Tab-separated table of C-alpha atoms and ligand atoms in Angstrom:
chain	number	residue	atom	x	y	z
E	25	MET	CA	5.854	-4.007	-18.337
E	26	TYR	CA	8.174	-5.223	-15.593
E	27	ILE	CA	8.749	-4.404	-11.940
E	28	ASN	CA	12.188	-4.584	-10.307
E	29	PHE	CA	14.010	-2.261	-12.701
E	30	TRP	CA	15.174	1.352	-12.643
E	31	TYR	CA	12.990	3.789	-14.564
E	32	PRO	CA	13.665	7.443	-15.455
E	33	ALA	CA	11.108	9.657	-13.704
E	34	ALA	CA	12.311	13.175	-14.611
E	35	LEU	CA	15.354	15.152	-15.627
E	36	SER	CA	17.234	16.328	-12.529
E	37	GLU	CA	16.859	19.946	-13.629
E	38	GLU	CA	13.066	19.568	-13.752
E	39	LEU	CA	12.788	18.534	-10.102
E	40	LYS	CA	12.907	21.770	-8.131
E	41	ASP	CA	10.883	22.741	-5.065
E	42	GLU	CA	7.515	21.494	-6.314
E	43	PRO	CA	6.447	17.842	-6.423
E	44	ILE	CA	6.219	16.198	-9.850
E	45	ARG	CA	3.719	13.565	-10.916
E	46	ALA	CA	5.344	10.770	-12.886
E	47	ARG	CA	3.380	8.132	-14.746
E	48	ILE	CA	5.391	4.907	-15.072
E	49	LEU	CA	4.256	1.314	-15.741
E	50	GLY	CA	0.656	2.572	-15.943
E	51	GLN	CA	0.780	3.851	-12.329
E	52	ASN	CA	1.136	7.297	-10.779
E	53	PHE	CA	4.000	8.402	-8.551
E	54	VAL	CA	4.983	11.590	-6.780
E	55	VAL	CA	8.619	12.660	-6.987
E	56	PHE	CA	9.904	15.407	-4.696
E	57	ARG	CA	13.060	16.813	-3.120
E	58	ASP	CA	13.600	17.277	0.609
E	59	SER	CA	15.453	20.265	2.080
E	60	LYS	CA	18.805	18.466	1.654
E	61	GLY	CA	18.144	18.119	-2.073
E	62	GLN	CA	17.580	14.362	-1.839
E	63	ALA	CA	14.972	13.121	-4.348
E	64	HIS	CA	12.207	10.734	-3.226
E	65	THR	CA	9.553	8.745	-5.052
E	66	LEU	CA	6.301	7.582	-3.458
E	67	SER	CA	3.186	5.907	-4.764
E	68	ASP	CA	0.855	8.784	-5.653
E	69	THR	CA	-2.241	7.341	-3.965
E	70	CYS	CA	-2.924	8.490	-0.428
E	71	PRO	CA	-4.075	5.471	1.610
E	72	HIS	CA	-6.609	7.612	3.490
E	73	ARG	CA	-9.173	8.172	0.755
E	74	GLY	CA	-7.240	8.184	-2.461
E	75	GLY	CA	-5.939	11.736	-2.735
E	76	ALA	CA	-3.268	12.346	-5.394
E	77	LEU	CA	-0.154	13.235	-3.413
E	78	SER	CA	1.475	14.846	-6.452
E	79	ALA	CA	-1.197	17.566	-6.267
E	80	GLY	CA	-0.080	18.359	-2.709
E	81	VAL	CA	2.712	20.491	-1.323
E	82	ILE	CA	6.044	19.836	0.392
E	83	ARG	CA	6.025	20.632	4.140
E	84	ASP	CA	8.796	19.733	6.621
E	85	ASP	CA	10.458	17.402	4.093
E	86	CYS	CA	7.150	15.549	3.696
E	87	ILE	CA	4.612	15.518	0.924
E	88	GLN	CA	1.286	16.782	2.228
E	89	CYS	CA	-1.850	15.283	0.709
E	90	PRO	CA	-4.070	17.981	-0.856
E	91	TYR	CA	-7.274	16.391	0.495
E	92	HIS	CA	-7.029	16.194	4.325
E	93	GLY	CA	-3.409	17.188	4.851
E	94	TRP	CA	-1.841	13.877	5.913
E	95	ARG	CA	1.936	14.129	5.576
E	96	TYR	CA	4.284	11.402	4.320
E	97	ASP	CA	8.059	11.491	4.572
E	98	GLY	CA	10.513	10.253	1.960
E	99	GLU	CA	10.303	6.715	3.375
E	100	GLY	CA	6.532	6.725	2.952
E	101	TYR	CA	5.787	6.907	6.713
E	102	CYS	CA	2.861	9.113	7.702
E	103	ARG	CA	4.067	11.836	10.092
E	104	ARG	CA	0.896	13.809	10.630
E	105	ILE	CA	-2.859	13.226	10.535
E	106	PRO	CA	-4.377	16.650	11.283
E	107	SER	CA	-7.883	15.353	12.033
E	108	LEU	CA	-6.551	13.221	14.937
E	109	GLY	CA	-4.963	16.203	16.664
E	110	LYS	CA	-1.401	17.310	17.158
E	111	ASP	CA	-0.082	14.609	19.501
E	112	ALA	CA	-1.941	11.651	18.072
E	113	LYS	CA	-0.097	8.373	17.554
E	114	ILE	CA	0.124	7.630	13.834
E	115	PRO	CA	-1.021	4.090	12.909
E	116	LYS	CA	1.686	2.050	11.158
E	117	ARG	CA	-0.675	1.126	8.367
E	118	ALA	CA	-0.960	4.762	7.282
E	119	ARG	CA	2.018	4.313	4.968
E	120	VAL	CA	2.612	4.651	1.250
E	121	ASP	CA	5.107	2.672	-0.813
E	122	ALA	CA	8.429	4.512	-1.153
E	123	TYR	CA	10.874	3.581	-3.893
E	124	PRO	CA	14.679	3.790	-3.994
E	125	THR	CA	15.489	6.959	-5.926
E	126	GLN	CA	18.850	7.819	-7.391
E	127	GLU	CA	20.130	10.716	-9.491
E	128	GLN	CA	22.624	9.767	-12.136
E	129	ASN	CA	23.477	11.062	-15.614
E	130	GLY	CA	21.313	14.172	-15.026
E	131	ILE	CA	18.219	11.992	-14.587
E	132	VAL	CA	16.139	11.035	-11.534
E	133	PHE	CA	15.740	7.253	-11.567
E	134	THR	CA	13.339	5.311	-9.408
E	135	PHE	CA	13.563	1.609	-8.679
E	136	LEU	CA	10.046	0.216	-9.006
E	137	GLY	CA	10.085	-3.065	-7.181
E	138	ASP	CA	10.835	-4.805	-3.921
E	139	LEU	CA	14.262	-6.359	-4.594
E	140	GLU	CA	16.833	-5.740	-1.896
E	141	GLU	CA	19.652	-3.384	-2.849
E	142	LYS	CA	22.364	-5.901	-3.714
E	143	LYS	CA	20.065	-7.803	-6.069
E	144	ARG	CA	19.062	-4.777	-8.152
E	145	PRO	CA	20.230	-4.272	-11.741
E	146	PRO	CA	22.564	-1.362	-12.568
E	147	ILE	CA	21.763	1.998	-14.093
E	148	MET	CA	24.066	2.522	-17.088
E	149	PRO	CA	26.843	4.875	-15.987
E	150	ILE	CA	27.928	7.542	-18.498
E	151	LYS	CA	31.608	7.976	-17.794
E	152	GLU	CA	31.989	10.414	-20.714
E	153	LEU	CA	30.144	13.010	-18.593
E	154	GLU	CA	33.271	13.159	-16.416
E	155	ASP	CA	35.405	14.215	-19.375
E	156	PRO	CA	33.877	17.419	-20.781
E	157	GLU	CA	37.184	18.253	-22.524
E	158	SER	CA	36.646	15.361	-24.911
E	159	TRP	CA	32.893	14.838	-24.854
E	160	ARG	CA	29.905	17.150	-25.174
E	161	ALA	CA	26.493	16.073	-23.861
E	162	ASN	CA	22.948	16.944	-24.629
E	163	TRP	CA	19.731	15.634	-23.155
E	164	ILE	CA	16.521	15.089	-25.108
E	165	THR	CA	13.173	13.778	-23.902
E	166	TYR	CA	10.150	12.960	-26.005
E	167	GLU	CA	6.994	10.850	-25.872
E	168	ALA	CA	5.408	8.599	-28.469
E	169	ASP	CA	2.462	6.248	-28.820
E	170	ILE	CA	4.579	3.131	-29.045
E	171	ASN	CA	5.293	0.106	-26.893
E	172	PHE	CA	8.657	0.342	-25.121
E	173	GLU	CA	9.729	-3.202	-26.076
E	174	ARG	CA	9.076	-2.449	-29.750
E	175	SER	CA	11.108	0.718	-29.311
E	176	ILE	CA	14.089	-1.113	-27.759
E	177	GLU	CA	13.912	-3.785	-30.464
E	178	ASN	CA	14.046	-1.030	-33.061
E	179	GLY	CA	17.279	0.226	-31.507
E	180	LEU	CA	18.702	-3.313	-31.627
E	181	ASP	CA	17.790	-3.693	-35.278
E	182	ALA	CA	20.753	-3.181	-37.612
E	183	ALA	CA	18.596	-3.814	-40.703
E	184	HIS	CA	16.176	-0.924	-40.374
E	185	ASN	CA	18.692	1.932	-40.688
E	186	GLU	CA	19.047	1.541	-44.431
E	187	PHE	CA	15.312	2.000	-44.989
E	188	VAL	CA	14.029	4.103	-42.097
E	189	HIS	CA	16.901	6.581	-41.850
E	190	PRO	CA	17.844	7.895	-45.280
E	191	THR	CA	19.878	10.474	-43.378
E	192	HIS	CA	22.286	7.665	-42.404
E	193	GLY	CA	23.271	5.875	-45.528
E	194	HIS	CA	22.287	4.517	-48.902
E	195	GLU	CA	18.681	5.626	-48.710
E	196	GLY	CA	17.423	2.131	-49.532
E	197	ALA	CA	18.843	2.236	-53.053
E	198	ASP	CA	21.886	-0.054	-52.746
E	199	GLU	CA	21.123	-3.406	-54.416
E	200	ASP	CA	24.124	-4.992	-52.674
E	201	TYR	CA	23.008	-3.963	-49.211
E	202	GLN	CA	23.039	-6.584	-46.465
E	203	VAL	CA	23.539	-6.742	-42.711
E	204	ASN	CA	27.076	-7.804	-41.870
E	205	TYR	CA	28.132	-10.292	-39.199
E	206	LEU	CA	26.845	-9.380	-35.728
E	207	ASP	CA	29.568	-9.830	-33.144
E	208	PHE	CA	27.823	-10.390	-29.802
E	209	VAL	CA	29.448	-9.272	-26.555
E	210	ASP	CA	28.488	-9.553	-22.888
E	211	ASN	CA	26.711	-6.778	-21.052
E	212	MET	CA	29.133	-3.824	-20.822
E	213	PHE	CA	27.434	-2.398	-17.733
E	214	GLY	CA	27.067	-5.189	-15.234
E	215	GLU	CA	26.325	-8.858	-14.934
E	216	LYS	CA	25.555	-10.930	-18.003
E	217	LYS	CA	22.049	-11.686	-16.762
E	218	TRP	CA	21.005	-8.036	-17.219
E	219	GLY	CA	21.896	-7.559	-20.876
E	220	PHE	CA	24.154	-7.998	-23.902
E	221	GLY	CA	25.497	-6.063	-26.855
E	222	PHE	CA	26.748	-6.535	-30.400
E	223	TRP	CA	28.998	-4.816	-32.910
E	224	HIS	CA	28.863	-4.756	-36.670
E	225	ALA	CA	30.528	-3.003	-39.574
E	226	PHE	CA	28.403	-1.134	-42.072
E	227	LYS	CA	28.920	0.859	-45.240
E	228	SER	CA	28.222	4.492	-44.707
E	229	PRO	CA	28.213	6.965	-47.573
E	230	ALA	CA	28.115	10.689	-46.824
E	231	SER	CA	24.578	11.941	-46.382
E	232	THR	CA	22.942	13.870	-49.198
E	233	LYS	CA	20.481	15.478	-46.787
E	234	GLU	CA	20.683	18.946	-45.317
E	235	GLY	CA	21.796	19.476	-41.724
E	236	PRO	CA	25.087	19.067	-39.888
E	237	GLN	CA	27.287	16.507	-41.648
E	238	ILE	CA	28.586	14.543	-38.718
E	239	LYS	CA	30.412	11.978	-40.785
E	240	GLU	CA	32.450	11.311	-43.847
E	241	ALA	CA	31.828	8.441	-46.236
E	242	SER	CA	33.188	5.099	-45.064
E	243	ASP	CA	33.120	1.547	-46.364
E	244	GLU	CA	33.550	0.023	-42.956
E	245	ARG	CA	32.250	2.009	-40.041
E	246	MET	CA	31.701	0.254	-36.707
E	247	ALA	CA	28.524	0.539	-34.710
E	248	GLY	CA	27.503	-1.175	-31.503
E	249	SER	CA	24.296	-1.453	-29.517
E	250	GLY	CA	23.235	-3.207	-26.382
E	251	ILE	CA	20.735	-3.332	-23.585
E	252	VAL	CA	20.682	-3.290	-19.806
E	253	GLY	CA	17.402	-4.527	-18.371
E	254	PRO	CA	14.216	-4.137	-20.379
E	255	ASN	CA	14.481	-0.376	-20.881
E	256	GLN	CA	18.077	0.877	-21.099
E	257	MET	CA	20.032	0.862	-24.348
E	258	TRP	CA	23.385	2.126	-25.587
E	259	THR	CA	24.386	2.829	-29.177
E	260	TYR	CA	27.927	3.732	-30.206
E	261	ILE	CA	28.933	4.861	-33.691
E	262	VAL	CA	32.647	5.157	-34.312
E	263	PHE	CA	33.449	7.630	-37.123
E	264	ASN	CA	37.196	7.477	-36.623
E	265	GLU	CA	39.746	7.423	-33.820
E	266	ASN	CA	38.932	10.968	-32.748
E	267	SER	CA	35.301	11.181	-33.609
E	268	GLU	CA	32.501	9.192	-32.053
E	269	PHE	CA	28.836	9.421	-31.127
E	270	ARG	CA	27.413	7.566	-28.133
E	271	GLN	CA	23.768	7.550	-27.250
E	272	TYR	CA	22.381	6.331	-23.920
E	273	MET	CA	18.658	5.736	-23.982
E	274	PHE	CA	16.522	5.274	-20.877
E	275	GLU	CA	12.925	4.381	-21.612
E	276	CYS	CA	10.001	5.010	-19.311
E	277	PRO	CA	7.022	2.814	-20.207
E	278	VAL	CA	4.190	5.216	-19.382
E	279	GLU	CA	1.522	2.776	-20.552
E	280	GLN	CA	1.750	-0.388	-22.633
E	281	ASP	CA	1.267	1.702	-25.751
E	282	HIS	CA	2.973	4.928	-24.724
E	283	VAL	CA	6.574	5.669	-23.878
E	284	LYS	CA	8.655	8.584	-22.628
E	285	ILE	CA	12.244	8.436	-23.802
E	286	PHE	CA	15.212	10.066	-22.103
E	287	LEU	CA	18.253	10.353	-24.364
E	288	VAL	CA	21.716	11.381	-23.277
E	289	ASN	CA	23.711	12.031	-26.440
E	290	MET	CA	27.478	12.191	-26.088
E	291	ARG	CA	29.639	13.371	-28.969
E	292	LYS	CA	33.392	13.339	-29.334
E	293	MET	CA	33.364	15.889	-32.160
E	294	MET	CA	31.813	19.296	-32.865
E	295	LEU	CA	32.318	20.229	-29.220
E	296	ASP	CA	31.268	23.838	-29.746
E	297	GLU	CA	28.066	24.477	-27.775
E	298	ASN	CA	26.705	26.368	-30.778
E	299	MET	CA	26.305	22.966	-32.436
E	300	ASP	CA	24.033	21.672	-29.658
E	301	GLN	CA	20.728	22.757	-31.156
E	302	ALA	CA	21.517	21.592	-34.692
E	303	ILE	CA	22.590	18.169	-33.392
E	304	ALA	CA	19.561	17.907	-31.092
E	305	ASP	CA	17.331	18.764	-34.077
E	306	ARG	CA	18.984	16.064	-36.119
E	307	CYS	CA	18.518	13.483	-33.337
E	308	MET	CA	14.830	14.384	-33.118
E	309	ALA	CA	14.446	14.141	-36.902
E	310	ILE	CA	15.886	10.602	-36.697
E	311	ALA	CA	13.606	9.745	-33.741
E	312	LYS	CA	10.583	10.901	-35.753
E	313	GLN	CA	11.577	8.600	-38.610
E	314	ASP	CA	11.456	5.674	-36.139
E	315	ILE	CA	8.209	6.831	-34.527
E	316	ALA	CA	6.471	7.019	-37.931
E	317	ILE	CA	7.193	3.284	-38.412
E	318	LEU	CA	6.697	2.091	-34.831
E	319	GLU	CA	3.330	3.781	-34.305
E	320	LYS	CA	1.897	1.697	-37.152
E	321	LEU	CA	3.247	-1.729	-36.123
E	322	ASN	CA	0.706	-4.528	-35.884
E	323	PRO	CA	0.353	-5.817	-33.250
E	324	VAL	CA	1.261	-2.867	-31.021
E	325	LEU	CA	2.955	-5.238	-28.530
E	326	THR	CA	5.535	-7.861	-29.454
E	327	PRO	CA	3.733	-11.154	-30.125
E	328	ALA	CA	3.652	-13.708	-27.317
E	329	SER	CA	5.414	-16.211	-29.604
E	330	ASN	CA	8.263	-15.648	-32.081
E	331	THR	CA	6.449	-17.967	-34.504
E	332	LYS	CA	3.925	-15.177	-35.071
E	333	GLU	CA	6.607	-13.165	-36.869
E	334	PHE	CA	9.004	-14.470	-39.531
E	335	LEU	CA	12.380	-13.721	-37.998
E	336	VAL	CA	15.727	-13.823	-39.875
E	337	PRO	CA	19.373	-13.789	-38.634
E	338	ALA	CA	19.462	-9.964	-38.510
E	339	ASP	CA	16.703	-10.238	-35.867
E	340	GLU	CA	18.964	-12.209	-33.510
E	341	PRO	CA	19.365	-9.225	-31.104
E	342	CYS	CA	15.561	-9.005	-30.821
E	343	ILE	CA	15.392	-12.752	-30.123
E	344	ARG	CA	18.000	-12.425	-27.352
E	345	TYR	CA	16.148	-9.456	-25.869
E	346	ARG	CA	12.871	-11.393	-25.883
E	347	LYS	CA	14.597	-14.323	-24.132
E	348	LEU	CA	15.743	-12.008	-21.334
E	349	LEU	CA	12.236	-10.561	-21.011
E	350	ASP	CA	10.864	-14.074	-20.820
E	351	GLY	CA	13.296	-14.877	-17.991
E	352	TRP	CA	12.108	-11.814	-16.041
E	353	LYS	CA	8.514	-12.826	-16.660
E	354	LYS	CA	9.293	-16.278	-15.239
E	355	LYS	CA	10.604	-14.586	-12.100
E	356	GLY	CA	7.118	-13.106	-11.689
E	357	TRP	CA	8.152	-9.538	-12.554
E	358	LYS	CA	5.748	-8.911	-15.432
E	359	ILE	CA	2.690	-6.810	-14.647
E	360	ASN	CA	-0.596	-8.505	-15.507
E	361	SER	CA	-1.899	-5.530	-17.470
E	362	LYS	CA	-5.097	-7.338	-18.443
E	363	LYS	CA	-6.099	-7.669	-14.805
E	364	VAL	CA	-5.036	-4.101	-14.007
E	365	ASP	CA	-7.034	-2.743	-16.957
E	366	ALA	CA	-10.097	-4.802	-15.937
E	367	ASN	CA	-10.133	-2.986	-12.594
E	368	ASN	CA	-9.381	0.432	-14.038
E	369	GLY	CA	-11.224	3.087	-12.029
E	370	LYS	CA	-12.451	0.511	-9.479
E	371	LYS	CA	-9.274	-0.409	-7.677
E	372	ALA	CA	-5.992	1.329	-6.836
E	373	TYR	CA	-2.824	-0.746	-6.861
E	374	ALA	CA	0.741	-0.129	-5.786
E	375	ILE	CA	3.967	-1.465	-7.256
E	376	PRO	CA	5.454	-3.375	-4.273
E	377	SER	CA	8.298	-1.441	-2.649
E	378	PRO	CA	11.178	-2.849	-0.539
E	379	GLY	CA	9.262	-1.725	2.581
E	380	ARG	CA	6.747	-4.509	1.962
E	381	ASN	CA	9.406	-7.093	2.814
E	382	LYS	CA	9.436	-5.820	6.412
E	383	GLN	CA	5.877	-4.728	7.081
E	384	LYS	CA	2.574	-6.454	6.407
E	385	GLY	CA	-0.958	-5.086	6.103
E	386	TRP	CA	-0.624	-2.387	3.456
E	387	VAL	CA	-3.765	-0.496	2.485
E	388	LEU	CA	-3.279	-0.769	-1.281
E	389	ASP	CA	-3.033	-4.186	-2.902
E	390	LYS	CA	0.132	-5.113	-4.733
E	391	ILE	CA	-0.252	-4.779	-8.496
E	392	PRO	CA	-1.183	-8.135	-10.137
E	393	LEU	CA	1.809	-9.892	-11.685
E	394	SER	CA	1.882	-12.557	-14.385
U	5	FES	FE1	-5.125	12.053	1.632
U	5	FES	FE2	-7.366	12.254	3.000
U	5	FES	S1	-7.074	11.447	1.026
U	5	FES	S2	-5.384	12.925	3.522
């Protein structure tokens, strides 16, 4: 799991006037809104004596710890220590890490890391949301006991559809099946260093399964996929000029072996809202087909070396993804989960926030990095 990327913490509609506890990268966070509606994310651990801020309440645009009532504002500064008295000076060190928080695409994203603003990667924009005449959206979230890298690799894997998703195509029965040429393209949503994509043509017979038939048979349908950072992925399927499905996936690594997935599905067809539920059901049925495979992968995590799997040309997108991950590891952004797990229950850590670049002497240690 990697620091210095944007992670989905909650759907915007879920964040109302109560704080929410979000578990991301194996750490706890509190997410809350101030009176202006601005969302904030703080480390969940109170530096006084370890209270869980997410179990507290919002008072005067601050989150109030449920244990002794210390209050922290959206920047993580402590504004009140009741036991010291009303006019007491608040020590600078009584501060929690606060993370840049941005609402986009109907999702609250938090940037977990200490990179300055101009060096941060992008959040995939969904421009189709601005054109509701042509595109209809639905949001789906679900959790699964899978590693997020394995999940992203699955989305980048053109070869699995034929066998894992009988709802999509030949149902594994076409003897002439093969993966066509993968046409790689640069990252569509920002600088090259943050991602890439690819397009390929595939044969697509009409489905024989029940449920909404969102396509007609085609001998050459185009599909594209790509990534932005370690946890954002887009998938486009072009049915014809006027009919298209685009899925934007934002993954939240809850633990190394557990993920929460936020999907924003955009469709340029079947725009009637009465179709929403049937299409959401179909998307979940497809997700469950993937989960059934991914939960049984051995090992759970991607191997440290590609030589420990026998990779073929259709796995090229996975190889490129792993290269990017390796580059981010070399920058020192990979969490040393072994060390964190060894201290589980004995030591509280914090993901370093941008505030650490300007102030020293934080109560919680920075999470160990590889
Ligand atoms: Fe939070 Fe004491 S533990 S105020």
